[in-house]
């Protein structure tokens, strides 16, 4: 395998694999999900200072609140569903991530409820959560205020490139332990 960096070139690397599995829930058509995820992940590579090994892959699992609640309880000791969970797949080699980027798991009911509460388009919120999940796989976090500022700033830039409004516009910038 060629271990040359594949990011920083302004686009999703041609050999980057995006695996999508719809496990449960009432999600859009798999082709629509694939298109949305591809655009969101491409935007991450265009904006964020991230690099992946050649042939890297990420898995996106679309499921329901019950499955996400179980994962959240098992891995984070939080017995409640959340909108998105990220599970890194391999340790980075310096600045290079991959080849197994990891898994991003989405909870359909929580995302739908948040979409309604926020009065935003489902596809915009889902795109935001894919971006958010990918940044976590690249070790970005929001546990401390400085980390939250950096991560949310990148999210704003990435989403703006997708034509999506700032999801943090009406919220104070604070660290988040969820």
Coordinates of C-alpha atoms in Angstrom, one line a residue:
X1 CA 0.0 0.0 0.0
X2 CA 1.2 3.5 -0.8
X3 CA 1.4 5.5 2.4
X4 CA 1.7 9.0 0.8
X5 CA -0.6 11.6 2.2
X6 CA -3.8 11.9 0.2
X7 CA -5.3 15.0 1.8
X8 CA -4.4 18.6 1.7
X9 CA -5.0 18.6 -2.1
X10 CA -8.4 20.2 -1.6
X11 CA -10.6 17.2 -2.2
X12 CA -11.5 13.8 -1.0
X13 CA -8.9 11.3 -2.2
X14 CA -10.1 9.2 -5.1
X15 CA -9.3 6.0 -3.2
X16 CA -10.9 7.0 0.0
X17 CA -13.7 4.5 0.8
X18 CA -17.0 5.5 2.4
X19 CA -19.0 2.5 3.6
X20 CA -22.6 3.1 4.4
X21 CA -24.9 0.7 6.4
X22 CA -28.5 1.4 7.2
X23 CA -29.1 -0.8 10.3
X24 CA -32.4 0.5 11.6
X25 CA -34.6 3.6 11.5
X26 CA -36.4 5.6 8.8
X27 CA -33.5 7.0 6.9
X28 CA -33.5 8.5 3.4
X29 CA -32.7 6.3 0.5
X30 CA -29.2 4.8 0.7
X31 CA -28.2 6.6 -2.6
X32 CA -29.3 10.0 -1.0
X33 CA -27.3 9.1 2.2
X34 CA -24.2 8.2 0.1
X35 CA -24.4 11.5 -1.9
X36 CA -24.8 13.6 1.3
X37 CA -22.0 11.8 3.1
X38 CA -19.6 12.0 0.2
X39 CA -20.2 15.8 -0.1
X40 CA -19.7 16.3 3.7
X41 CA -16.6 14.2 3.9
X42 CA -15.2 15.9 0.7
X43 CA -15.8 19.2 2.3
X44 CA -13.8 18.1 5.4
X45 CA -10.8 17.3 3.2
X46 CA -11.2 20.7 1.4
X47 CA -11.1 22.8 4.5
X48 CA -9.6 21.0 7.5
X49 CA -5.9 20.4 7.8
X50 CA -6.3 16.6 7.7
X51 CA -4.4 13.8 5.9
X52 CA -5.3 10.2 5.3
X53 CA -3.2 7.2 4.2
X54 CA -3.9 6.0 0.7
X55 CA -6.8 3.6 0.6
X56 CA -8.3 4.7 3.9
X57 CA -11.9 4.1 4.7
X58 CA -14.6 5.3 7.1
X59 CA -17.8 3.4 8.0
X60 CA -21.1 5.3 8.6
X61 CA -23.8 3.4 10.4
X62 CA -27.4 4.8 10.3
X63 CA -29.4 3.3 13.0
X64 CA -31.9 4.1 15.7
X65 CA -31.9 5.6 19.2
X66 CA -32.0 2.2 21.0
X67 CA -28.8 1.0 19.2
X68 CA -27.0 4.3 19.9
X69 CA -28.1 4.4 23.5
X70 CA -26.6 0.9 24.0
X71 CA -23.3 2.0 22.4
X72 CA -23.3 5.2 24.4
X73 CA -23.9 3.3 27.6
X74 CA -21.2 0.7 26.8
X75 CA -18.4 3.0 25.6
X76 CA -19.1 6.3 27.4
X77 CA -21.1 5.3 30.5
X78 CA -24.0 7.5 29.3
X79 CA -27.3 5.7 29.3
X80 CA -29.1 7.8 26.8
X81 CA -29.1 8.2 23.0
X82 CA -27.1 10.9 21.3
X83 CA -27.2 12.2 17.7
X84 CA -23.7 10.9 16.6
X85 CA -20.9 8.7 18.0
X86 CA -17.5 8.4 16.5
X87 CA -15.2 5.5 17.1
X88 CA -11.6 5.9 15.8
X89 CA -10.3 2.9 14.0
X90 CA -6.5 3.2 14.2
X91 CA -3.9 5.4 15.7
X92 CA -2.4 8.1 13.4
X93 CA 1.1 7.7 12.0
X94 CA 2.3 11.2 12.7
X95 CA -0.1 13.5 10.8
X96 CA -1.5 10.7 8.7
X97 CA -4.7 8.9 9.7
X98 CA -6.0 5.6 8.5
X99 CA -6.2 3.2 6.8
X100 CA -9.1 2.4 9.1
X101 CA -10.5 5.8 9.9
X102 CA -13.2 4.4 12.1
X103 CA -17.0 4.3 12.5
X104 CA -19.5 7.1 12.7
X105 CA -22.9 6.0 14.1
X106 CA -26.0 8.1 13.7
X107 CA -29.3 7.9 15.7
X108 CA -32.3 8.6 13.5
X109 CA -34.9 9.6 16.1
X110 CA -32.6 12.0 17.9
X111 CA -31.5 13.6 14.7
X112 CA -35.1 13.9 13.5
X113 CA -36.2 15.4 16.8
X114 CA -33.3 17.9 16.8
X115 CA -34.1 18.9 13.2
X116 CA -37.7 19.7 14.2
X117 CA -36.6 21.5 17.4
X118 CA -34.0 23.6 15.5
X119 CA -36.3 24.2 12.5
X120 CA -33.6 23.2 10.1
X121 CA -33.5 20.8 7.1
X122 CA -32.8 17.2 7.9
X123 CA -30.1 17.0 5.3
X124 CA -28.3 20.1 6.7
X125 CA -28.3 18.7 10.2
X126 CA -27.1 15.2 9.0
X127 CA -24.3 16.9 7.0
X128 CA -23.2 18.8 10.0
X129 CA -23.1 15.6 12.1
X130 CA -21.1 13.7 9.4
X131 CA -18.6 16.6 9.4
X132 CA -18.6 16.6 13.2
X133 CA -18.0 12.8 13.3
X134 CA -15.2 13.0 10.8
X135 CA -13.4 15.7 12.7
X136 CA -13.6 13.5 15.8
X137 CA -11.9 10.7 13.8
X138 CA -9.1 13.2 13.1
X139 CA -8.8 13.8 16.9
X140 CA -10.7 17.1 17.1
X141 CA -12.7 17.4 20.2
X142 CA -14.9 19.8 22.2
X143 CA -14.2 18.9 25.8
X144 CA -12.4 22.1 26.6
X145 CA -13.3 25.6 25.5
X146 CA -10.2 26.1 23.3
X147 CA -10.8 22.7 21.7
X148 CA -14.5 23.6 21.1
X149 CA -13.5 26.9 19.5
X150 CA -11.2 25.2 17.1
X151 CA -13.5 22.4 16.2
X152 CA -16.6 24.5 15.8
X153 CA -14.7 27.1 13.8
X154 CA -13.7 24.3 11.3
X155 CA -17.3 23.0 11.3
X156 CA -18.6 26.5 10.4
X157 CA -16.1 26.8 7.5
X158 CA -16.8 23.4 6.2
X159 CA -20.6 23.8 6.4
X160 CA -20.4 27.3 4.8
X161 CA -18.7 25.6 1.8
X162 CA -21.7 23.3 1.6
X163 CA -24.1 26.2 1.7
X164 CA -25.3 25.3 5.2
X165 CA -25.9 28.0 7.9
X166 CA -23.8 28.3 11.0
X167 CA -25.2 25.7 13.4
X168 CA -23.7 27.6 16.4
X169 CA -24.9 31.1 15.4
X170 CA -27.4 31.4 18.3
X171 CA -25.5 29.4 20.9
X172 CA -22.7 30.5 23.2
X173 CA -19.4 28.7 22.5
X174 CA -18.9 26.3 25.4
X175 CA -17.1 23.0 25.9
X176 CA -19.5 20.0 25.7
X177 CA -19.1 16.8 27.5
X178 CA -21.8 15.0 25.4

